[in-house]
Amino acid sequence: MGRPGSAALWRAMAWTLLAPGALHAQTAGMVEETLPPPTGLAPYFTPASADPIAPDADGFLRRWLLLEPVVKPNRTNTGFTPSYVRAAIAPGTYPGTFETVPRDGDSAPGALRWHALDSSLFDVKLFYLAQGLGKPTYGVIFWAVTVINAPREMRGVRLAMGSNSASRWWLNGSEVAGLYGDRRMVMDDVLSRPITLRKGRNVLRGAVINGPGLSDFCARFVDETGKPIRDITIDVK
């Protein structure tokens, strides 16, 4: 026999990925399984230091409080319509009190814990967070919180987001961005409406939902000309 064509090859690969045994080996978020041991968070994350940090050279926010993944089984990402995502990710589904900022090590419903971490990359690798902690990697929701300290009131700024897959984001309790559908993480994929960063403390909170595949996100604030805002600091308290 000759080599199979690309269509046949893709069908074979899809069957391998979707076979019950393959799913069982991949994730507790899609089917019940025994999770592999934790691999550790390096090189993607380090514990957050005591002092606030600035955005990176391109304005990306790299310090976050990240919650261990909440299991939300989805065998595909095609169903992440706005209505589905708004129901799955909402203040009412937040694992705790939506208005408060958790602390490193705090527990949340479902025997989950918050981790204060600095991302080594501009995009926060949620899949590797889960893998590093020995937690489900597919069929999950990741919640993220960070605190932005502004030296003055900043009007007309925009939150620039990218995520894999769908996500929703709130600033100081008001929703500012939503990303829907089966999408890959692209920097500045969605820009919020013009918003205001208050002088002093601002809380940015969001969540990413994913079925199979990698999960990550990136976030930064840009001014009215699209230039990254860097004269802010980032903290987790």
Rosetta silent file (secondary structure, phi, psi, omega in degrees, C-alpha in Angstrom):
SEQUENCE: MGRPGSAALWRAMAWTLLAPGALHAQTAGMVEETLPPPTGLAPYFTPASADPIAPDADGFLRRWLLLEPVVKPNRTNTGFTPSYVRAAIAPGTYPGTFETVPRDGDSAPGALRWHALDSSLFDVKLFYLAQGLGKPTYGVIFWAVTVINAPREMRGVRLAMGSNSASRWWLNGSEVAGLYGDRRMVMDDVLSRPITLRKGRNVLRGAVINGPGLSDFCARFVDETGKPIRDITIDVK
SCORE:     score description
SCORE:     0.000 S_00000001
   1 L     0.000  144.611  175.248    0.000    0.000    0.000 S_00000001
   2 L   -79.572 -179.880  178.753    1.086    3.520   -0.661 S_00000001
   3 L   -69.149  140.576  178.805    1.117    6.301    1.900 S_00000001
   4 L   -67.256  150.566  175.422   -2.376    7.430    3.006 S_00000001
   5 L   -69.021  170.222 -175.932   -3.605   10.783    1.761 S_00000001
   6 H   -61.971  -37.552 -179.488   -3.830   13.760    4.091 S_00000001
   7 H   -63.652  -44.973  179.102   -7.575   13.272    4.670 S_00000001
   8 H   -64.004  -39.339  179.859   -7.072    9.646    5.704 S_00000001
   9 H   -63.898  -43.021  179.081   -4.143   10.620    7.893 S_00000001
  10 H   -65.149  -37.256  177.866   -6.182   13.300    9.671 S_00000001
  11 H   -63.754  -39.901  178.995   -9.033   10.816   10.205 S_00000001
  12 H   -65.458  -41.116  178.751   -6.593    8.374   11.772 S_00000001
  13 H   -65.021  -41.633 -179.807   -5.172   11.080   14.012 S_00000001
  14 H   -63.180  -40.917  178.881   -8.655   12.198   15.047 S_00000001
  15 H   -63.192  -38.697  178.137   -9.642    8.615   15.915 S_00000001
  16 H   -62.551  -42.825 -178.142   -6.522    8.275   18.034 S_00000001
  17 H   -71.144  -30.764 -173.818   -7.311   11.485   19.912 S_00000001
  18 H   -98.484   -6.006  177.396  -10.987   10.670   20.383 S_00000001
  19 L   -60.644  143.034 -176.713  -10.678    7.005   21.276 S_00000001
  20 H   -52.948  -39.952 -179.948  -11.891    6.362   24.842 S_00000001
  21 H   -64.222  -38.618 -179.848   -8.493    5.211   25.983 S_00000001
  22 H   -66.455  -43.324  178.450   -6.821    8.328   24.629 S_00000001
  23 H   -63.004  -40.655 -178.779   -9.311   10.593   26.346 S_00000001
  24 H   -61.147  -32.116 -177.567   -8.942    8.675   29.565 S_00000001
  25 H   -81.202  -12.483 -170.545   -5.216    9.269   29.480 S_00000001
  26 H   -94.189  -46.742 -168.074   -5.516   12.987   28.833 S_00000001
  27 L  -159.669  138.057  173.600   -7.686   14.752   31.334 S_00000001
  28 L   -75.452  -15.196  178.421   -9.951   14.500   34.324 S_00000001
  29 L   -76.001  -12.456  179.823  -11.822   17.496   32.996 S_00000001
  30 L  -114.124  -38.129  173.796  -13.242   15.422   30.136 S_00000001
  31 L  -145.537  160.718 -179.497  -13.482   11.914   31.592 S_00000001
  32 L   -67.819  137.499 -178.562  -12.630   10.408   34.939 S_00000001
  33 L  -158.476  169.594  170.060   -8.982    9.466   35.188 S_00000001
  34 L   -94.516  119.365 -175.915   -5.997    9.137   37.438 S_00000001
  35 L   -74.325  147.816  176.013   -3.970   12.307   37.050 S_00000001
  36 L   -71.145  163.228  179.080   -0.219   12.134   36.485 S_00000001
  37 L   -66.372  154.870  178.437    2.080   13.474   39.217 S_00000001
  38 L   -59.193  144.906  178.890    2.846   17.222   39.211 S_00000001
  39 L  -102.005   -7.840 -176.575    5.693   18.289   36.955 S_00000001
  40 L    91.806  159.931 -173.369    6.397   21.636   38.691 S_00000001
  41 L   -91.659  -16.558  176.270    5.774   25.163   37.458 S_00000001
  42 L   -70.333  145.733    4.292    9.212   25.938   35.998 S_00000001
  43 L   -95.713   11.755 -171.951   10.045   27.291   33.481 S_00000001
  44 L   -85.638  -24.820 -175.870    6.666   28.971   32.928 S_00000001
  45 E  -141.142  152.318  168.764    6.063   30.436   36.390 S_00000001
  46 E  -133.060  154.573  176.785    7.863   31.610   39.508 S_00000001
  47 E   -59.198  140.908  179.525    6.318   32.621   42.851 S_00000001
  48 L   -63.691  137.209  178.386    5.344   36.288   42.908 S_00000001
  49 L   -76.711  171.455 -175.624    7.873   38.444   44.724 S_00000001
  50 L   -72.334  -30.483 -175.496    6.922   40.695   47.643 S_00000001
  51 L   -93.568  148.221  174.772    7.259   43.974   45.741 S_00000001
  52 L   -58.413  156.418  177.826    4.985   45.180   42.910 S_00000001
  53 E  -123.830  161.613  174.960    6.337   44.821   39.385 S_00000001
  54 L   -90.153  161.441  169.379    5.971   46.843   36.205 S_00000001
  55 L   -58.815  164.136  177.673    4.516   45.468   32.958 S_00000001
  56 L   -74.318 -176.150 -173.548    7.075   43.992   30.610 S_00000001
  57 L   -60.504  -23.857  179.004    8.662   46.007   27.792 S_00000001
  58 L  -101.699    9.344  175.853    5.548   45.522   25.635 S_00000001
  59 L    87.959    3.024 -175.984    3.126   46.360   28.422 S_00000001
  60 E   -75.972  144.486 -179.012    1.951   42.828   29.174 S_00000001
  61 L   -88.204  118.177 -174.178    0.757   41.961   32.673 S_00000001
  62 L  -112.482   -1.478  178.858    2.777   39.051   34.009 S_00000001
  63 E  -109.381  127.034 -175.227    1.752   38.879   37.683 S_00000001
  64 E  -146.576  149.724  161.289   -1.466   37.027   38.520 S_00000001
  65 E   -91.703  119.070 -175.703   -3.369   35.183   41.178 S_00000001
  66 E  -118.366  131.138  178.659   -4.374   31.988   39.385 S_00000001
  67 E   -91.116  140.549  173.061   -6.881   29.462   40.677 S_00000001
  68 L   -54.213  147.112 -169.667   -6.372   25.776   40.143 S_00000001
  69 L   -61.045  136.977  173.734   -8.640   24.647   37.280 S_00000001
  70 E   -90.162  125.330 -178.072  -12.364   24.215   37.862 S_00000001
  71 E   -69.365  125.415  177.444  -13.603   21.105   36.048 S_00000001
  72 L  -144.601   84.006 -171.385  -16.153   22.000   33.348 S_00000001
  73 L   -57.856  125.888  171.039  -16.294   19.099   30.854 S_00000001
  74 L  -144.043  116.604 -176.791  -16.461   20.134   27.193 S_00000001
  75 L   -77.709  -17.464  173.517  -15.326   17.620   24.599 S_00000001
  76 L  -138.283  168.830  177.410  -15.022   20.325   21.923 S_00000001
  77 L  -102.567    4.138 -174.291  -14.628   24.101   21.876 S_00000001
  78 L   -73.490  -17.097 -177.643  -17.205   24.660   19.154 S_00000001
  79 L   -91.703   11.315 -176.259  -20.004   25.299   21.634 S_00000001
  80 L   -83.059   61.602  176.434  -18.435   28.365   23.237 S_00000001
  81 L   -73.121  162.090  177.399  -21.142   30.729   22.076 S_00000001
  82 H   -53.941  -42.138 -177.808  -21.598   34.038   23.901 S_00000001
  83 H   -66.684  -39.343  179.757  -24.644   32.696   25.749 S_00000001
  84 H   -66.904  -45.959 -177.334  -22.854   29.524   26.859 S_00000001
  85 H   -66.157  -39.691  179.035  -19.722   31.345   27.990 S_00000001
  86 H   -64.557  -31.388  177.320  -21.707   34.020   29.846 S_00000001
  87 H   -76.194  -37.833 -176.596  -23.532   31.300   31.750 S_00000001
  88 H   -77.902  -33.252 -178.861  -20.367   29.302   32.509 S_00000001
  89 L  -120.170  105.027 -175.596  -18.200   32.316   33.424 S_00000001
  90 L  -157.339  160.838  176.152  -20.093   34.848   35.506 S_00000001
  91 H   -52.321  -34.023  179.997  -19.956   36.516   38.910 S_00000001
  92 H   -73.126  -18.808  178.012  -22.398   33.869   40.104 S_00000001
  93 H  -100.691   -0.990  178.481  -20.110   31.004   39.066 S_00000001
  94 L   -63.690  131.752 -176.460  -16.993   32.566   40.572 S_00000001
  95 L   -79.756   74.819 -177.454  -15.590   30.169   43.212 S_00000001
  96 L   146.007 -155.701  177.639  -15.699   32.550   46.155 S_00000001
  97 L   -94.895  115.993 -171.242  -16.717   36.151   46.739 S_00000001
  98 L   -60.572  -31.013 -173.967  -16.487   37.990   43.424 S_00000001
  99 L   -80.925  -11.836 -174.867  -15.764   41.380   44.977 S_00000001
 100 L  -101.127  157.039  174.870  -12.722   40.291   46.995 S_00000001
 101 L  -100.253  120.523 -179.857   -9.110   39.689   45.975 S_00000001
 102 L   -70.262  168.565  175.486   -7.874   36.293   47.198 S_00000001
 103 L  -110.889  156.670  177.099   -4.480   35.744   48.778 S_00000001
 104 L   -54.762  127.519  179.355   -1.762   33.348   47.772 S_00000001
 105 L    89.944   -8.819  177.930   -2.629   29.940   49.210 S_00000001
 106 L   -60.428  147.402  176.322   -6.281   30.760   49.886 S_00000001
 107 E   -94.133  156.188  178.702   -8.679   27.879   49.386 S_00000001
 108 E  -134.012  162.546  177.701  -11.780   28.026   47.189 S_00000001
 109 L   -52.698  142.715 -177.464  -14.823   25.769   46.839 S_00000001
 110 L    90.372   16.757  179.887  -13.952   22.410   45.324 S_00000001
 111 L    58.842   38.215  178.482  -10.724   22.026   47.304 S_00000001
 112 E  -101.941  158.067  179.895   -8.954   24.434   44.957 S_00000001
 113 E  -128.805  150.321  174.119   -6.158   26.845   45.849 S_00000001
 114 E   -90.680  143.976 -179.862   -5.033   30.246   44.615 S_00000001
 115 E  -129.141  125.136  176.152   -1.416   30.737   43.513 S_00000001
 116 E   -89.545  114.176 -169.912    0.346   34.118   43.251 S_00000001
 117 E  -137.565  151.244  169.053    2.690   33.743   40.292 S_00000001
 118 E  -104.684  130.051  178.665    4.830   35.663   37.830 S_00000001
 119 E   -83.329  135.839  178.860    4.671   34.420   34.266 S_00000001
 120 L   -79.640  -12.523 -179.895    8.006   34.014   32.510 S_00000001
 121 L  -121.026  163.363 -179.698    6.308   34.692   29.151 S_00000001
 122 L   -67.167  -28.792  176.376    3.998   37.441   27.951 S_00000001
 123 L  -101.247  134.615 -174.269    1.216   34.868   27.597 S_00000001
 124 E   -84.171  113.653 -171.615    0.145   33.086   30.762 S_00000001
 125 E   -83.855   86.335 -175.966    0.412   29.349   30.088 S_00000001
 126 H   -66.880  -37.646  177.718   -2.617   27.964   31.914 S_00000001
 127 H   -55.940  -44.442 -177.456   -2.259   24.470   30.486 S_00000001
 128 H   -76.890  -22.952  169.622    1.224   24.213   31.997 S_00000001
 129 H   -62.032  -51.292 -179.677   -0.014   25.642   35.286 S_00000001
 130 H   -62.240  -46.132  179.456   -2.491   22.774   35.536 S_00000001
 131 H   -61.224  -42.581 -178.637    0.020   20.210   34.340 S_00000001
 132 H   -64.473  -29.857  179.750    2.646   21.508   36.740 S_00000001
 133 H   -92.282   -1.541 -178.341    0.255   21.182   39.668 S_00000001
 134 L    72.454   33.503 -177.278   -0.976   17.745   38.618 S_00000001
 135 L  -110.768  167.698  177.749   -4.472   19.087   37.906 S_00000001
 136 L   -57.037  140.346 -178.027   -6.901   18.581   34.997 S_00000001
 137 L  -107.998  -25.436 -179.064   -5.706   20.261   31.818 S_00000001
 138 L  -117.817  155.486  178.969   -8.710   19.868   29.480 S_00000001
 139 L    64.449   51.655 -171.338  -12.396   20.558   30.056 S_00000001
 140 E  -143.230  166.008  170.085  -11.715   23.261   32.639 S_00000001
 141 E  -122.167  132.342  175.948  -12.144   26.906   33.626 S_00000001
 142 E  -109.673  124.951  173.602   -9.203   28.960   34.900 S_00000001
 143 E   -98.276  143.617 -178.041   -9.901   32.086   37.005 S_00000001
 144 E  -138.496  140.692  179.451   -7.329   34.885   37.171 S_00000001
 145 E  -138.712  140.230  171.414   -7.090   38.054   39.263 S_00000001
 146 E  -147.484  163.024 -178.129   -4.528   40.849   39.389 S_00000001
 147 E  -118.353  125.459 -179.512   -4.283   44.337   40.876 S_00000001
 148 E  -105.898  124.164  176.468   -3.234   47.318   38.766 S_00000001
 149 E  -105.244  118.192 -178.518   -1.907   50.402   40.559 S_00000001
 150 E  -104.007  136.453 -178.600   -2.129   53.575   38.469 S_00000001
 151 L   -72.565  -13.850 -179.550   -0.148   56.707   39.401 S_00000001
 152 L  -159.668  168.259  174.205   -3.026   58.914   38.170 S_00000001
 153 L   -67.334  132.941 -179.059   -6.450   58.574   36.647 S_00000001
 154 E  -122.537  106.809 -179.436   -6.099   57.270   33.092 S_00000001
 155 E   -94.915  152.742  174.223   -9.089   57.871   30.838 S_00000001
 156 E    73.855   14.610  177.218   -9.706   56.418   27.402 S_00000001
 157 E   -82.548  165.327  177.757   -7.446   53.395   27.821 S_00000001
 158 E  -130.361  144.157  171.053   -8.364   49.986   26.448 S_00000001
 159 E   -87.795  123.750  179.303   -7.780   46.480   27.726 S_00000001
 160 E  -105.231  118.651 -172.440   -6.199   44.382   24.964 S_00000001
 161 E  -122.625  150.771  165.590   -6.865   40.666   25.421 S_00000001
 162 E  -141.475  145.047  178.709   -6.084   37.368   23.783 S_00000001
 163 E  -154.651  154.937  172.949   -7.103   33.933   25.015 S_00000001
 164 E  -129.756  104.690    8.428   -7.280   30.264   24.130 S_00000001
 165 L  -103.441 -105.051 -176.347  -10.132   29.472   24.192 S_00000001
 166 E   -78.765  158.280 -179.863  -13.062   31.710   25.229 S_00000001
 167 E  -160.239  163.501  172.652  -12.893   34.141   28.137 S_00000001
 168 E  -134.701  149.514 -173.972  -14.582   37.054   29.984 S_00000001
 169 E  -140.769  138.977 -179.743  -12.915   39.973   31.811 S_00000001
 170 E  -125.793  139.700  172.751  -13.996   42.549   34.404 S_00000001
 171 E  -118.200  121.961 -178.871  -12.283   45.726   35.608 S_00000001
 172 L    51.373   39.360  174.992  -13.377   47.029   38.999 S_00000001
 173 L    87.736   -8.743 -179.510  -16.484   44.856   38.788 S_00000001
 174 E  -106.202  133.400  179.800  -17.638   45.963   35.312 S_00000001
 175 E   -67.604  133.938 -178.172  -17.301   43.674   32.318 S_00000001
 176 E  -124.496  -16.019 -178.399  -14.919   45.113   29.747 S_00000001
 177 E  -156.364  144.363  173.266  -14.099   42.257   27.345 S_00000001
 178 E  -140.257  134.663  178.604  -15.465   38.960   26.097 S_00000001
 179 E  -123.769  124.317 -170.449  -13.824   36.502   23.712 S_00000001
 180 L  -126.156  163.064  178.406  -16.042   33.751   22.326 S_00000001
 181 L    87.129  178.833  178.531  -15.858   30.708   20.099 S_00000001
 182 L   -84.356  100.425 -172.664  -13.081   28.203   19.435 S_00000001
 183 L  -131.860  153.197  172.662  -10.114   30.556   19.166 S_00000001
 184 L   -90.910  159.313  179.008   -6.366   30.541   19.465 S_00000001
 185 L   -75.537  119.848  177.063   -4.500   33.011   21.652 S_00000001
 186 L  -129.989  129.116 -179.638   -3.567   36.089   19.622 S_00000001
 187 L   -60.665  138.726  179.057   -2.161   39.212   21.256 S_00000001
 188 L    57.579   32.175 -178.854   -4.590   42.163   21.191 S_00000001
 189 L   -62.415  -38.900  178.967   -7.248   39.889   19.684 S_00000001
 190 E  -131.932  133.260  174.721  -10.023   41.915   21.343 S_00000001
 191 E  -107.768  135.553  176.019   -9.906   45.516   22.545 S_00000001
 192 L   -69.392  168.953  166.950  -12.303   46.766   25.195 S_00000001
 193 L   -63.460  165.248  174.397  -14.317   49.933   24.815 S_00000001
 194 L   -60.171  130.493 -176.658  -12.506   53.017   26.178 S_00000001
 195 E  -131.264  175.618 -179.206  -12.317   52.625   29.949 S_00000001
 196 E  -121.407  128.280  166.857  -10.794   54.436   32.928 S_00000001
 197 E   -88.829  122.516  177.757   -8.081   53.233   35.250 S_00000001
 198 L   -68.606  153.166  169.917   -8.646   54.891   38.610 S_00000001
 199 L   -64.879  129.094 -177.642   -5.770   56.554   40.396 S_00000001
 200 E    95.717 -136.892 -166.620   -4.509   53.912   42.790 S_00000001
 201 E   -86.295  131.341  175.368   -5.867   50.374   42.985 S_00000001
 202 E  -133.032  136.720 -177.872   -7.778   48.660   40.151 S_00000001
 203 E  -108.486  121.939  175.300   -8.813   45.008   40.130 S_00000001
 204 E  -106.641  127.928 -175.004   -8.764   43.037   36.863 S_00000001
 205 E  -137.923  141.615  177.710  -10.496   39.665   36.992 S_00000001
 206 E  -163.927  179.532  179.634  -11.325   37.103   34.332 S_00000001
 207 E  -150.542  147.683  178.700  -11.618   33.484   33.386 S_00000001
 208 E  -118.231  132.087  177.312  -10.688   31.269   30.457 S_00000001
 209 E  -113.731  139.846 -179.522  -12.718   28.200   29.478 S_00000001
 210 E  -150.455  147.188  170.929  -11.347   25.401   27.326 S_00000001
 211 L   -95.910 -113.759  174.079  -12.183   21.876   26.252 S_00000001
 212 L   -77.733  156.098  176.311   -9.376   20.001   24.462 S_00000001
 213 L   103.174  179.082 -178.604   -6.146   21.776   23.591 S_00000001
 214 L   -75.796  156.289  177.042   -3.836   24.292   25.177 S_00000001
 215 L  -129.066  130.770  172.746   -5.046   27.145   27.391 S_00000001
 216 E  -162.619  172.600  176.668   -3.389   30.539   27.783 S_00000001
 217 E  -155.493  162.835  172.104   -4.092   34.264   27.733 S_00000001
 218 E  -142.270  149.015 -176.071   -2.334   37.616   27.492 S_00000001
 219 E  -146.624  141.257  171.159   -3.423   41.054   28.690 S_00000001
 220 E  -157.184  161.391  174.342   -2.182   44.620   28.522 S_00000001
 221 E  -102.846  140.136  177.913   -3.562   48.146   28.605 S_00000001
 222 E  -126.922  153.065  179.412   -3.056   50.474   25.641 S_00000001
 223 L   -85.224 -173.716 -174.794   -3.677   54.202   25.286 S_00000001
 224 L   -65.070  -17.505  177.476   -5.853   55.943   22.692 S_00000001
 225 L   -95.885   -1.133 -177.706   -3.069   55.628   20.106 S_00000001
 226 L    89.291    3.569  179.880   -2.578   51.910   20.757 S_00000001
 227 L   -78.294  134.856  179.928    0.690   52.416   22.637 S_00000001
 228 E   -60.814  140.129  176.823    1.227   50.021   25.581 S_00000001
 229 L   -91.160  122.128 -175.080    0.813   51.588   29.019 S_00000001
 230 L  -120.609  -10.718 -178.535    3.857   50.866   31.164 S_00000001
 231 L   -90.536   49.269  172.587    3.759   53.466   33.948 S_00000001
 232 L  -129.314  167.058  173.246    1.596   51.263   36.157 S_00000001
 233 E  -125.608  159.012 -174.116    2.530   48.563   38.632 S_00000001
 234 E  -122.729  134.963 -179.376    1.085   45.109   39.157 S_00000001
 235 E  -144.304  178.804  179.239    0.486   43.383   42.466 S_00000001
 236 L  -128.003   28.796  177.647   -1.647   40.638   43.966 S_00000001
 237 L  -153.859    0.000    0.000   -2.910   42.409   47.064 S_00000001
